[in-house]
Structures are given as structure tokens and as C-alpha cells.
XYZ file of N, CA and C in Angstrom:
195
model
N 115.453 49.972 106.238
C 114.127 51.084 105.792
C 115.663 51.925 105.847
N 115.646 53.028 104.903
C 116.470 53.698 103.878
C 116.062 55.373 104.968
N 116.195 56.063 105.281
C 115.996 57.232 106.321
C 115.827 57.882 105.532
N 114.673 58.852 105.479
C 114.103 59.714 104.548
C 114.184 61.354 105.058
N 115.196 62.418 104.172
C 115.949 63.616 105.210
C 114.592 64.173 104.447
N 114.017 65.866 105.550
C 113.413 66.453 104.723
C 114.647 67.957 104.449
N 114.651 67.933 103.428
C 115.461 69.175 102.898
C 115.199 70.129 102.960
N 115.369 71.453 103.634
C 114.767 72.668 103.449
C 116.178 74.084 102.656
N 115.992 74.176 101.827
C 116.951 75.310 101.175
C 116.666 76.787 101.790
N 117.497 77.463 101.971
C 117.821 78.856 102.531
C 116.632 79.564 101.102
N 116.178 80.705 101.764
C 114.972 81.333 100.890
C 115.767 83.067 100.593
N 115.216 82.893 99.575
C 116.041 84.153 98.852
C 115.806 85.338 99.664
N 116.747 86.011 100.140
C 116.331 87.466 100.519
C 115.821 88.191 99.626
N 114.752 88.900 100.279
C 114.264 89.691 99.543
C 114.421 90.705 98.482
N 113.620 90.579 97.882
C 114.545 91.747 96.418
C 115.250 90.539 95.629
N 115.637 89.610 95.721
C 116.543 89.357 95.078
C 116.188 88.706 93.687
N 114.364 88.968 93.464
C 113.980 88.468 92.362
C 113.888 88.975 91.293
N 114.233 90.825 91.293
C 114.841 91.334 90.021
C 113.484 92.695 89.964
N 113.074 92.401 91.728
C 111.468 93.440 91.797
C 111.931 94.403 93.078
N 111.580 95.134 93.420
C 111.367 96.048 94.315
C 109.960 96.555 95.423
N 109.366 96.966 96.329
C 108.720 97.162 97.111
C 108.577 98.565 97.477
N 108.138 99.362 97.189
C 107.528 100.299 97.482
C 106.285 101.023 97.891
N 106.084 102.325 98.296
C 105.089 102.789 98.203
C 104.806 104.054 97.430
N 103.730 104.164 96.776
C 103.625 105.588 96.293
C 102.130 106.128 96.588
N 102.205 107.910 96.803
C 100.787 108.167 96.606
C 100.511 108.754 95.113
N 98.880 108.380 94.678
C 98.767 108.318 93.326
C 97.317 109.098 93.689
N 96.892 109.704 93.356
C 95.677 110.700 92.507
C 94.795 109.857 92.797
N 93.326 109.574 93.353
C 92.157 109.193 93.351
C 91.474 108.702 91.397
N 91.282 110.052 91.384
C 91.439 110.025 89.609
C 91.881 108.651 88.747
N 93.202 108.932 89.263
C 93.921 108.236 88.326
C 94.357 106.197 88.857
N 93.796 106.188 89.222
C 93.319 105.133 90.696
C 92.362 104.211 89.935
N 90.832 105.379 89.284
C 90.284 105.086 88.723
C 90.624 104.786 87.433
N 91.216 105.674 86.779
C 91.642 104.405 85.448
C 92.348 104.071 85.335
N 93.308 103.474 86.063
C 93.797 102.155 86.417
C 92.736 101.102 86.514
N 92.249 100.915 87.365
C 91.318 100.159 87.810
C 90.409 99.770 87.145
N 90.067 100.825 86.206
C 89.565 100.584 84.697
C 90.204 99.622 83.758
N 91.291 100.338 83.620
C 92.072 99.440 82.713
C 91.933 97.948 82.998
N 92.293 98.108 83.551
C 92.609 96.912 85.578
C 90.870 95.403 84.729
N 89.704 96.713 84.704
C 89.005 95.443 84.395
C 88.521 95.028 83.025
N 89.028 95.502 81.944
C 88.547 95.975 80.503
C 89.851 94.770 80.410
N 90.951 94.206 80.903
C 92.335 93.741 80.188
C 92.808 92.723 81.245
N 92.074 92.435 82.344
C 92.209 90.854 83.098
C 93.815 90.863 84.314
N 94.236 92.609 84.025
C 95.690 92.416 84.172
C 95.291 92.588 85.783
N 96.229 92.755 86.226
C 96.278 93.394 88.021
C 96.972 94.901 87.759
N 96.210 95.834 88.811
C 96.645 96.896 88.813
C 98.126 96.875 89.015
N 98.980 95.989 89.590
C 100.648 96.076 89.430
C 101.090 95.616 88.150
N 100.678 94.940 87.526
C 101.383 94.809 86.221
C 101.060 95.483 85.589
N 100.080 96.542 85.626
C 99.494 97.476 84.745
C 100.472 98.988 85.194
N 100.555 98.999 86.314
C 101.675 99.972 86.770
C 102.992 100.011 86.229
N 103.452 98.910 86.301
C 104.371 97.941 85.823
C 105.085 98.754 84.178
N 103.488 98.257 83.538
C 104.056 98.627 81.878
C 103.598 99.897 81.995
N 103.134 100.357 82.415
C 102.933 102.193 82.072
C 103.930 102.412 82.740
N 104.416 102.577 83.680
C 105.875 102.931 84.097
C 107.342 102.624 82.868
N 107.402 101.063 82.442
C 108.882 101.228 81.642
C 107.757 101.983 80.339
N 106.699 101.768 79.757
C 106.291 102.671 78.520
C 106.878 104.385 78.459
N 106.595 104.577 80.097
C 107.042 106.081 79.890
C 109.034 106.394 79.903
N 109.024 105.729 81.001
C 110.457 105.656 80.713
C 111.374 105.504 79.626
N 110.892 104.476 78.636
C 111.783 104.541 78.025
C 111.102 106.183 76.473
N 110.113 106.154 77.012
C 109.876 107.538 76.228
C 110.456 108.930 76.410
N 111.019 109.160 78.084
C 111.364 110.323 78.564
C 112.675 110.579 77.765
N 112.144 111.961 78.130
C 113.578 113.166 77.693
C 113.703 113.699 78.757
N 114.837 114.586 79.167
C 115.795 115.297 80.531
C 115.666 116.880 79.119
N 114.639 117.506 79.188
C 115.947 118.860 78.482
C 116.168 119.977 79.576
N 116.795 120.155 79.323
C 117.676 122.073 79.747
C 116.572 122.858 80.028
N 116.723 123.380 80.937
C 115.526 125.371 81.167
C 115.878 125.709 80.599
């Protein structure tokens, strides 16, 4: 009978998927607004924050004082 082996591949290092986890402080009223959008769209809070950040970064400009 052929011997079967369990092959375990090394786990990818954290953050190797192109994402980074970090904490931010957000005012409660902003969290409430995000939660309302989440409830209306069925998207997670995390997903919405990513969408909103990407939208803002694409439209951000820096002007000298």
C-alpha cells in the first residue's frame, strides 16, 4: 500500500497579501455614518473605509500655503 503524506506548505508572512493592518481613531459620528452606509449596502465597515480612502487619495492635492 502506498504511504500517503501530509504536505504542509509554509504560511505566507503577514502582510504578504498586499494589505496592512493598523489602528486609527475615528470620531463616533463618522463611525455612525459609515455604519449607516454599511447597513444600506451590505458592505463591511472595513471594505467601505478602503473604498472611501482610495476615492479620497485619488482626488487629493497638496497646495503650498
